[in-house]
CSV table of C-alpha atoms in Angstrom, one decimal:
chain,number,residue,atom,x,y,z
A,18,UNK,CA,78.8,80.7,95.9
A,19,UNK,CA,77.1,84.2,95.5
A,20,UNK,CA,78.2,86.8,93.1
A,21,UNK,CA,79.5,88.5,95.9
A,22,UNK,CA,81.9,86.2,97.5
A,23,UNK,CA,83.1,85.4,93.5
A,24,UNK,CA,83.9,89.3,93.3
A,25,UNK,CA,86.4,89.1,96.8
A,26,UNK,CA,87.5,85.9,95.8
A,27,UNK,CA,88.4,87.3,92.4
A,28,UNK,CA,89.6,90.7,93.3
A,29,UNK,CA,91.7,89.0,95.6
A,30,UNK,CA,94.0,86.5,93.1
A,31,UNK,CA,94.0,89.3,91.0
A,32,UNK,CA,95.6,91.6,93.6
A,33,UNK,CA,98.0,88.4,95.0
A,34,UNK,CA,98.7,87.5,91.0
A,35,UNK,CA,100.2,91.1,90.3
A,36,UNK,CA,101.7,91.4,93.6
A,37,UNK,CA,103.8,88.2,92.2
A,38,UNK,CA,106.7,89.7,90.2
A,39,UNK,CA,107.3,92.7,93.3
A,40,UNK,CA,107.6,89.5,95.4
A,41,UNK,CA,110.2,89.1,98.4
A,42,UNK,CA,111.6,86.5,100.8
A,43,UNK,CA,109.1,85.6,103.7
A,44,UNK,CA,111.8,86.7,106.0
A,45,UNK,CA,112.2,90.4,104.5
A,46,UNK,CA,108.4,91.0,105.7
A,47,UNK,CA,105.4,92.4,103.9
A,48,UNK,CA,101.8,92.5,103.3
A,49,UNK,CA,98.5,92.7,101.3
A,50,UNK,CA,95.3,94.7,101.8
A,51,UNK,CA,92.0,94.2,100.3
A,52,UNK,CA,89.1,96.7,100.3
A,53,UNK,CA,85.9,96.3,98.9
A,54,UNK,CA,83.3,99.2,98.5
A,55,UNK,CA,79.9,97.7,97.5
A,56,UNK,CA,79.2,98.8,93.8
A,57,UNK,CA,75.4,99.0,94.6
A,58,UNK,CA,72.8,98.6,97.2
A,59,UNK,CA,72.5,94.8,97.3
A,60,UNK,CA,76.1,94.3,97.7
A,61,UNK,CA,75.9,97.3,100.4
A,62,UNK,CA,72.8,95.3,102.2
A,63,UNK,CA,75.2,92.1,102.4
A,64,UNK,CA,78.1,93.1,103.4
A,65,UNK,CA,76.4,95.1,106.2
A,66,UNK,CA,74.5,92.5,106.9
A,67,UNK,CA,77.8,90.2,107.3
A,68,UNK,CA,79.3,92.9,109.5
A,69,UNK,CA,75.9,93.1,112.1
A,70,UNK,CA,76.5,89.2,112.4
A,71,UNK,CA,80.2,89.9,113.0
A,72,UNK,CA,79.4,92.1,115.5
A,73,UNK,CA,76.5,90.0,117.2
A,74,UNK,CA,78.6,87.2,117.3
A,75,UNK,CA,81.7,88.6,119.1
A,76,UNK,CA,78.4,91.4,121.2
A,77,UNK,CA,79.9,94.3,119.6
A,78,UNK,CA,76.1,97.1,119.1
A,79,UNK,CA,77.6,100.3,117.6
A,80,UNK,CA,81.4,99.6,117.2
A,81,UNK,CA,84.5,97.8,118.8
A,82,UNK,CA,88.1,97.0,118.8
A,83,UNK,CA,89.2,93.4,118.8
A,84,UNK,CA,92.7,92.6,118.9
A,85,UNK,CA,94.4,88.8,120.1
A,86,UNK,CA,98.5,89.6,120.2
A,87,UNK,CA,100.8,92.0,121.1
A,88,UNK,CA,102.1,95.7,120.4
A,89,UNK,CA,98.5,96.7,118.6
A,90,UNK,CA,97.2,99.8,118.9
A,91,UNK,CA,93.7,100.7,117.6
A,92,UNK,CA,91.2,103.5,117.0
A,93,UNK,CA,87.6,103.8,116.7
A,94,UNK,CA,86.2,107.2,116.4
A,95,UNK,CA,81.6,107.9,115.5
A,96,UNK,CA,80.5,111.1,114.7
A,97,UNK,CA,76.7,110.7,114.0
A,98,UNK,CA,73.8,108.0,114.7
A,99,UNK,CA,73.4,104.8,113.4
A,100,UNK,CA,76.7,103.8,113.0
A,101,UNK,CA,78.8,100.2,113.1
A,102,UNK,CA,82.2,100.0,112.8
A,103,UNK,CA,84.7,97.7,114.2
A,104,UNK,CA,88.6,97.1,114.3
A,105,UNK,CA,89.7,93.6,114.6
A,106,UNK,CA,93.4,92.8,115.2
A,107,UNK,CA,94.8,89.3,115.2
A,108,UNK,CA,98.3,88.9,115.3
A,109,UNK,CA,101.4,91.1,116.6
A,110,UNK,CA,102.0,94.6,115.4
A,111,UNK,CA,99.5,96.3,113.8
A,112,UNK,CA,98.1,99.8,114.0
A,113,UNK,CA,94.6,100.3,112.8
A,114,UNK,CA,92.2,103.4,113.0
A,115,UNK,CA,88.4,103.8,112.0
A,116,UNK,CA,86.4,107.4,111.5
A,117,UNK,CA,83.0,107.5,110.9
A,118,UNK,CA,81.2,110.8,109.8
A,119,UNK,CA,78.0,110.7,108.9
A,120,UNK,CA,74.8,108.6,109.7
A,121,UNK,CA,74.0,104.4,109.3
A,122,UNK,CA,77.4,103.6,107.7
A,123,UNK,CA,79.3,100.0,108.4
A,124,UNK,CA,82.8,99.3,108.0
A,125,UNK,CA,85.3,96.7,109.3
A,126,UNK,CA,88.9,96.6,109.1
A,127,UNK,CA,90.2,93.5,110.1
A,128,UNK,CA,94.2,92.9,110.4
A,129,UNK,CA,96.1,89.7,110.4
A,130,UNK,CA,99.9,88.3,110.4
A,131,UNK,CA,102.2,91.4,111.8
A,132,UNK,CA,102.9,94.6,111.2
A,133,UNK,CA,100.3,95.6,109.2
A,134,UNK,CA,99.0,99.8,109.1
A,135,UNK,CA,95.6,101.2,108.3
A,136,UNK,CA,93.5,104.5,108.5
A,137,UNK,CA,90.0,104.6,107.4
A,138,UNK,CA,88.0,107.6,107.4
A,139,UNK,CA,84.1,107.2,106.3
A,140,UNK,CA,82.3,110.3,105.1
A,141,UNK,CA,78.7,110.4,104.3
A,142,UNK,CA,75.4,108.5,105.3
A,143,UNK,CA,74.8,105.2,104.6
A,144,UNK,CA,78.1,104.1,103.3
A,145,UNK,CA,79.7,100.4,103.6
A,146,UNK,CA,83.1,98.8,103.3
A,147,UNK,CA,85.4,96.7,104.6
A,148,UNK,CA,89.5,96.2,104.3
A,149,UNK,CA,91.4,93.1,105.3
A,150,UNK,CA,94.8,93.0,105.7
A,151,UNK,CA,97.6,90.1,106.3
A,152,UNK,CA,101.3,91.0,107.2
A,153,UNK,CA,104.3,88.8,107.3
């Protein structure tokens, strides 16, 4: 397991664990979100690498909207060259948005479960990130 997938892994008991005592029933509804933004350029160069393979797998080149369910509504909006972005919606629900300003940056924002809300905006050049989110 790299150190990487150790950080997410981590980051992401830690955020579940303190999350814990704020907890509700299943049926009231909720949800988590996760971002990570690389700390430095090795962790930048595999998580973009991990997003081009996301994106060649599912034949997405610059940037695209995913979505499998119903009542989602996303946005993807590039302003400069070099850019990869992509909103992936799985579930019913959600509302997602992506800007991109600047040159060679890669994000994904990827939604699951229901009802979950997101807007990104990426400034700069060469910037990398990614947020995941679950609903219920």
């Amino acid at each position: 397991m790299t150190k990487m997938t150790r950080t997410l892994i981590a980051s992401a008991v830690a955020m579940m664990i303190a999350a814990a005592p704020l907890a509700t029933p299943a049926s009231a509804g909720g949800s988590l979100s996760f971002t990570f933004a690389p700390k430095d350029a090795k962790q930048a160069q595999a998580l973009q690498t991990g997003l081009l393979i996301y994106g060649a797998v599912n034949q997405i080149k610059n940037g695209g909207i995913k979505q499998k369910g119903k009542n989602n509504s996303a946005g993807l909006a590039q302003n400069g060259a070099g850019n990869f972005g992509v909103v992936h919606q799985k579930g019913n629900g959600h509302n997602g948005t992506l800007q991109q300003n600047g040159n060679g940056n890669a994000y994904g924002l990827f939604q699951f479960g229901k009802k979950t809300n997101a807007d990104v905006v990426q400034n700069g050049n060469g910037k990398v990130g990614t947020t995941v989110q679950w609903g219920w």
